[in-house]
PDB file of C-alpha atoms in Angstrom:
ATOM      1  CA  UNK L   1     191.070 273.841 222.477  1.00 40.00           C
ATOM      2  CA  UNK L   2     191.688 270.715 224.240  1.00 46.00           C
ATOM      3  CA  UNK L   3     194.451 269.555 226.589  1.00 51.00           C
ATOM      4  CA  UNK L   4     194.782 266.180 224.125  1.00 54.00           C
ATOM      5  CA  UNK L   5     195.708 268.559 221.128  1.00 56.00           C
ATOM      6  CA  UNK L   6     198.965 267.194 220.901  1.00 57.00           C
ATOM      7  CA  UNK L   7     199.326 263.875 219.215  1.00 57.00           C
ATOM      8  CA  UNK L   8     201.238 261.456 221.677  1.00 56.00           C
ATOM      9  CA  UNK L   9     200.398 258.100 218.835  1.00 56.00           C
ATOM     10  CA  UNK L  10     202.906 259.634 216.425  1.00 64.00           C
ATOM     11  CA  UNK L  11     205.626 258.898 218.953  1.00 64.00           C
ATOM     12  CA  UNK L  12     206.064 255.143 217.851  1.00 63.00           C
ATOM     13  CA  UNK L  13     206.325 255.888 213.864  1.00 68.00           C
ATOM     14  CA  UNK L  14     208.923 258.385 215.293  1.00 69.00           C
ATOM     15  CA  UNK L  15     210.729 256.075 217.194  1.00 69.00           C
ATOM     16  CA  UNK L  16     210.890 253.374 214.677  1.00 72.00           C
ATOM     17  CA  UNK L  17     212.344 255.853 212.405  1.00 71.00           C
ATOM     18  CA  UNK L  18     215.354 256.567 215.165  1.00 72.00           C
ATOM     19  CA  UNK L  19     215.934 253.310 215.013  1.00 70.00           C
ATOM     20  CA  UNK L  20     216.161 252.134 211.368  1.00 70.00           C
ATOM     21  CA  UNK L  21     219.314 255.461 211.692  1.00 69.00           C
ATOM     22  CA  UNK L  22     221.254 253.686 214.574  1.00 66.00           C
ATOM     23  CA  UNK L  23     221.225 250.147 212.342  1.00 64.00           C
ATOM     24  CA  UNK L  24     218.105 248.782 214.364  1.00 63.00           C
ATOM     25  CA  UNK L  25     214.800 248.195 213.905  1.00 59.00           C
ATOM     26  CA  UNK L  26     212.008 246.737 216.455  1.00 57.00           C
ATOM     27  CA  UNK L  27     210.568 244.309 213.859  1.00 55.00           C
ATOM     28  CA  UNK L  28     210.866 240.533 214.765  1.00 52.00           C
ATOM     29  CA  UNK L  29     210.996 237.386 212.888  1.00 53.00           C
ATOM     30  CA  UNK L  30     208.459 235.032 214.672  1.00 53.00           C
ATOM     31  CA  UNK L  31     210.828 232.483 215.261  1.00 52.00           C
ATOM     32  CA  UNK L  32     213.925 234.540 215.922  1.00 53.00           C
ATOM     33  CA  UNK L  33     215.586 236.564 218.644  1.00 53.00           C
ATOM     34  CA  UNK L  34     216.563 239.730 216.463  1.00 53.00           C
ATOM     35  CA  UNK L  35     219.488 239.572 217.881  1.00 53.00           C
ATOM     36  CA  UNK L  36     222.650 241.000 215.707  1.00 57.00           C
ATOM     37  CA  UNK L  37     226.324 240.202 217.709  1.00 55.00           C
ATOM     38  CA  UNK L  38     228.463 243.366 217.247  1.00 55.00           C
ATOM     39  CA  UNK L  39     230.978 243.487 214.223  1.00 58.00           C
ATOM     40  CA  UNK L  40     234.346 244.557 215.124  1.00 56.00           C
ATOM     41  CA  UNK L  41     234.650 248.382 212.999  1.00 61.00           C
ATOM     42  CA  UNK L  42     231.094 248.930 213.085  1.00 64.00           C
ATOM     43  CA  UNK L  43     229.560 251.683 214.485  1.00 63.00           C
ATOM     44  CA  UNK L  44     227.678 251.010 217.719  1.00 67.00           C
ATOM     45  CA  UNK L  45     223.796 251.946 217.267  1.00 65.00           C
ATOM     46  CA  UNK L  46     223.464 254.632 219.307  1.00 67.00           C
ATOM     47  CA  UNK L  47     226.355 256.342 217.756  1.00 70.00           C
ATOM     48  CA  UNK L  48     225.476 255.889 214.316  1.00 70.00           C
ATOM     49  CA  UNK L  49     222.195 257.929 215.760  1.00 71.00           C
ATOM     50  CA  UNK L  50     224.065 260.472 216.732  1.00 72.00           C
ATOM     51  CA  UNK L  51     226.007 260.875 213.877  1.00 74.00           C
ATOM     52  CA  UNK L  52     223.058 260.769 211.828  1.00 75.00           C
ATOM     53  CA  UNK L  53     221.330 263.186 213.436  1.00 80.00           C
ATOM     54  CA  UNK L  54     224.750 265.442 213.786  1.00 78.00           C
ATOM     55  CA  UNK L  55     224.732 265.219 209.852  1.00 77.00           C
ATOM     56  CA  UNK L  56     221.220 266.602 209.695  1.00 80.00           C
ATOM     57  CA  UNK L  57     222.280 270.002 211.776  1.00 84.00           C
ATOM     58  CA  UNK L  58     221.654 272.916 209.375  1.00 87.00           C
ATOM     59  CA  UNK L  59     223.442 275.602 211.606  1.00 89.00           C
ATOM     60  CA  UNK L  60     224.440 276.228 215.276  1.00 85.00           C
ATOM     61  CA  UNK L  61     220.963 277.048 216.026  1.00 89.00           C
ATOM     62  CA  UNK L  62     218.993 273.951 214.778  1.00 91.00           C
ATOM     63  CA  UNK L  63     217.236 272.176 218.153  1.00 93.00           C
ATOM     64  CA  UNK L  64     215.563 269.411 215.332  1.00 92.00           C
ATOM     65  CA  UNK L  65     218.502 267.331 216.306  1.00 91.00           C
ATOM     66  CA  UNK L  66     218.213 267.651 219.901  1.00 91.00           C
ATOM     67  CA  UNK L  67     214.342 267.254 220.677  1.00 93.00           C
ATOM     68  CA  UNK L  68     214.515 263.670 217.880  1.00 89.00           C
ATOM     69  CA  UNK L  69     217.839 262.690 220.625  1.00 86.00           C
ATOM     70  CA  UNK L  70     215.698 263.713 223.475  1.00 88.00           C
ATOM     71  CA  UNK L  71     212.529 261.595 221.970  1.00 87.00           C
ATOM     72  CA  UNK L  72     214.441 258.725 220.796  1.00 81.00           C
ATOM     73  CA  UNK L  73     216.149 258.248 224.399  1.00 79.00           C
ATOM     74  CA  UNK L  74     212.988 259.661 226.458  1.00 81.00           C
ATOM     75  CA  UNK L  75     215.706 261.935 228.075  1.00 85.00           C
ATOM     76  CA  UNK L  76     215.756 265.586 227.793  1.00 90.00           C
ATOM     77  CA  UNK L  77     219.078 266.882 226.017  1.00 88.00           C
ATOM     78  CA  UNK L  78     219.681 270.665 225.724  1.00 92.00           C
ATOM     79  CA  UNK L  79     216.689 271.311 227.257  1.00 95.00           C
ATOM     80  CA  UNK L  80     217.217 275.029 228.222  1.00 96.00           C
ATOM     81  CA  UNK L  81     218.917 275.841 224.846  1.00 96.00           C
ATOM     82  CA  UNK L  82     215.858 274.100 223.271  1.00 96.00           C
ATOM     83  CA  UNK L  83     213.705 275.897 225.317  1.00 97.00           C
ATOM     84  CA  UNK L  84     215.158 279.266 225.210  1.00 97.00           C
ATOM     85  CA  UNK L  85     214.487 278.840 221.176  1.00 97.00           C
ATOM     86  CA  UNK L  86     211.335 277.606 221.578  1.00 97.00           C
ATOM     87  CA  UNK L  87     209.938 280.676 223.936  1.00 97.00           C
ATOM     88  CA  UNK L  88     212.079 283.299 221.440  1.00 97.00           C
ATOM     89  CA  UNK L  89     209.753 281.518 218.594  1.00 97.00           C
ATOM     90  CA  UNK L  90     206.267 281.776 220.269  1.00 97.00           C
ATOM     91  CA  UNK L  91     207.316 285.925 221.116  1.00 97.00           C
ATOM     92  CA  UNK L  92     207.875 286.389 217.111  1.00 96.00           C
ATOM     93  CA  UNK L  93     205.504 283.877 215.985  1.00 96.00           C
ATOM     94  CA  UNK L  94     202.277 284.277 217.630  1.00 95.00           C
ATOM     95  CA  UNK L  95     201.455 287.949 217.674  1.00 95.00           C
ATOM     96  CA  UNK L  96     199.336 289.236 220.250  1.00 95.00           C
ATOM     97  CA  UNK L  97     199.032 286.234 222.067  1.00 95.00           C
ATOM     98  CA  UNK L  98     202.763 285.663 222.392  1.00 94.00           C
ATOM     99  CA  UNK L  99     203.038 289.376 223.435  1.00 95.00           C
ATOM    100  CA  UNK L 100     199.835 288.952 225.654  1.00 95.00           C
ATOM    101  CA  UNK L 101     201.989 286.126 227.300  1.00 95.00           C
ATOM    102  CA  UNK L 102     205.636 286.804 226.956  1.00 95.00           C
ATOM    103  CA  UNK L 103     206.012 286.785 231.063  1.00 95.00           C
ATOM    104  CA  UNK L 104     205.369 283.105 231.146  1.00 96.00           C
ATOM    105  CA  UNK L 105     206.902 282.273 227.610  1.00 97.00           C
ATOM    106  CA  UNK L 106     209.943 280.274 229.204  1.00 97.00           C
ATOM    107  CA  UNK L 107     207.097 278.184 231.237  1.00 96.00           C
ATOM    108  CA  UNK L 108     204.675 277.717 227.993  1.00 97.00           C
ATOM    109  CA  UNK L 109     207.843 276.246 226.348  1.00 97.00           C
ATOM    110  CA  UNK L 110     208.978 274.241 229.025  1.00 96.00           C
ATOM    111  CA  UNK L 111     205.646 272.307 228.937  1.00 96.00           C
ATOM    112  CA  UNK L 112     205.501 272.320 225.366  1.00 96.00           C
ATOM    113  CA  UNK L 113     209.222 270.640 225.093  1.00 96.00           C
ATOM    114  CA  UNK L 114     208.105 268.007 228.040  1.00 95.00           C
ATOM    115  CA  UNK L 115     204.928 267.353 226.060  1.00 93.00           C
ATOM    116  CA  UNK L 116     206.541 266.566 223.281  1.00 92.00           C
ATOM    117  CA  UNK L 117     209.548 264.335 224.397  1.00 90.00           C
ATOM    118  CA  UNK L 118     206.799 262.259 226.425  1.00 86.00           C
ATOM    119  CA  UNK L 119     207.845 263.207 230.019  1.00 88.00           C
ATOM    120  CA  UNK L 120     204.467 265.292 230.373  1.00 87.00           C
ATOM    121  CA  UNK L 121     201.136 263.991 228.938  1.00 88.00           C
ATOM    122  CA  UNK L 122     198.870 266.637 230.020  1.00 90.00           C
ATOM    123  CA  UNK L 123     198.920 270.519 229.816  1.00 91.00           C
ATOM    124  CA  UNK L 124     198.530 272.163 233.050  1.00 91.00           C
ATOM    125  CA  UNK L 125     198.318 276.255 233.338  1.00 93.00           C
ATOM    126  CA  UNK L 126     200.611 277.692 236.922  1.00 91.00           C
ATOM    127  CA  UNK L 127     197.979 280.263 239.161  1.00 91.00           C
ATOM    128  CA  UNK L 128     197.388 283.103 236.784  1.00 89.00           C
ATOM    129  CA  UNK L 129     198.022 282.288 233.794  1.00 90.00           C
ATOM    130  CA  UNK L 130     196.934 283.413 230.695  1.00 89.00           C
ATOM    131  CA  UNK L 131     194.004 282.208 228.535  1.00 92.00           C
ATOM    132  CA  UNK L 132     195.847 281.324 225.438  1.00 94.00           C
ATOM    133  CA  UNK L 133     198.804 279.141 227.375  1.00 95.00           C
ATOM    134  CA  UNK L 134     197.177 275.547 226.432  1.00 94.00           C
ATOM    135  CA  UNK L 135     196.927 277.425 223.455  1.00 94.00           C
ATOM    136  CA  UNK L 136     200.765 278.629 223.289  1.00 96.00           C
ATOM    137  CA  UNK L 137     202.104 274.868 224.408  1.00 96.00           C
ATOM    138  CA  UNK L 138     200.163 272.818 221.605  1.00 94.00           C
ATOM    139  CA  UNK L 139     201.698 275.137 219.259  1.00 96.00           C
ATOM    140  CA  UNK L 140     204.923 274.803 220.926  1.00 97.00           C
ATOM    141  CA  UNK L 141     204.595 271.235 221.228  1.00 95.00           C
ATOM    142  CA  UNK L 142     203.692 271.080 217.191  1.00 94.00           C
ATOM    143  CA  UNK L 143     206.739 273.643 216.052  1.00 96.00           C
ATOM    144  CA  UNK L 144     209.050 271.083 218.467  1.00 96.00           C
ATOM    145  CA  UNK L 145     207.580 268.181 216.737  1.00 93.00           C
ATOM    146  CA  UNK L 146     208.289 269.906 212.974  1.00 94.00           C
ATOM    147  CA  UNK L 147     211.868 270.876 213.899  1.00 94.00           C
ATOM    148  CA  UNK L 148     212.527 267.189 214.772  1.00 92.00           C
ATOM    149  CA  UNK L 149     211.177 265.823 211.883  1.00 92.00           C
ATOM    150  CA  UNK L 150     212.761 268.060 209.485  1.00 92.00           C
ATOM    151  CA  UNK L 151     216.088 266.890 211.270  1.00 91.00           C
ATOM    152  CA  UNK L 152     215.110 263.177 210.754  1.00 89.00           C
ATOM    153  CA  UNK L 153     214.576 263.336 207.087  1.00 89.00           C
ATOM    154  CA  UNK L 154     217.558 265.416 206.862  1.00 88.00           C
ATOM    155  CA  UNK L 155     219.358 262.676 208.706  1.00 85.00           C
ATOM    156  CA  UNK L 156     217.788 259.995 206.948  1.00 82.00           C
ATOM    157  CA  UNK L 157     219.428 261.760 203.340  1.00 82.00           C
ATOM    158  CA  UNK L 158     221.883 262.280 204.492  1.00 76.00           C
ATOM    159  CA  UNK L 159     222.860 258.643 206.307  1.00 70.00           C
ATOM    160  CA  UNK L 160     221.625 256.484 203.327  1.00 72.00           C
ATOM    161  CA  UNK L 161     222.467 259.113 200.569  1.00 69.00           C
ATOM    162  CA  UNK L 162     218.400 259.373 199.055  1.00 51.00           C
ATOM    163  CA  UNK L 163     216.314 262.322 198.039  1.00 49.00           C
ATOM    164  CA  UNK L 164     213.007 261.035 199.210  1.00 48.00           C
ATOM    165  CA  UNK L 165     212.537 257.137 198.739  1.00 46.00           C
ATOM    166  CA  UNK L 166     214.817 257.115 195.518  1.00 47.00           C
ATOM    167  CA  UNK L 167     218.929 256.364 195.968  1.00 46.00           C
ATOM    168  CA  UNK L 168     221.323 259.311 194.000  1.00 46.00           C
ATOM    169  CA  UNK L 169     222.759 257.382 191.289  1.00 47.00           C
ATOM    170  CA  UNK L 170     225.924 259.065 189.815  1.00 50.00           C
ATOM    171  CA  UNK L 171     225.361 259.720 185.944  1.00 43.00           C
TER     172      UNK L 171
END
């Protein structure tokens, strides 16, 4: 296991993605500004983000919305709630090595949410730690990364009203 386990390319697809849901998009016209003036009634694009990705909350508990606000912004948002889930997942998720670890759980998922978000780029184990915590925060890092992608196609539906690339059409 290597300390570049986590994919940090996938973060511009992501981002792109955040985008096209708060009315933007970073493509360019080669001989135009992209520049859209505001419309008076419209929603501004960072909150039509935000209500896209409220839309795509499943229950009280989902993070998927937070960690996609957190990556779209590069800011962390509900970082101890996300966190606290995160840890609570490795301890009934990872068997022995989540049991062999549970001390440092809140610290492997700390890393694991800062890896993913893009505020961390490298894993790096506190004095004593165990042998599986690289281990623990890439698959931290990868349930985070899941999570927020389940939220964004959820989001995605349910902003534009699809199921997958194809519009609902009302027989």
């Amino acid at each position: 296991m290597t300390e570049d386990t986590f994919n940090h390319a996938e973060r511009s697809g992501f981002i792109e993605r955040l985008g096209r849901l708060a009315g933007s998009t970073t493509w360019r016209e080669p001989d135009g500004s992209g520049y859209t003036p505001p419309v008076a009634g419209a929603l501004s694009p960072g909150n039509a983000m935000v209500l896209a990705l409220s839309m795509a909350r499943r229950n009280p508990k989902d993070v998927g919305p937070h960690i996609a606000y957190s990556v779209g912004t590069g800011q962390p948002h509900r970082r101890q709630q996300v966190v606290e889930w995160l840890a609570d997942k490795l301890l009934r998720g990872t068997g022995p090595a989540g049991k062999k670890a549970e001390r440092q759980l809140l610290v492997i998922a700390g890393q694991a949410y800062d890896l993913c978000i893009g505020m961390r780029q490298k894993v790096i184990p506190p004095r004593g730690a165990v042998t599986e915590f690289t281990l623990l925060v890439n698959v931290g890092a990868g349930w985070l990364w899941v999570a927020m992608e389940a939220a964004v196609e959820r989001a995605e539906r349910s902003l534009y009203g699809r199921e997958g690339n194809v519009e609902k059409v009302d027989a």
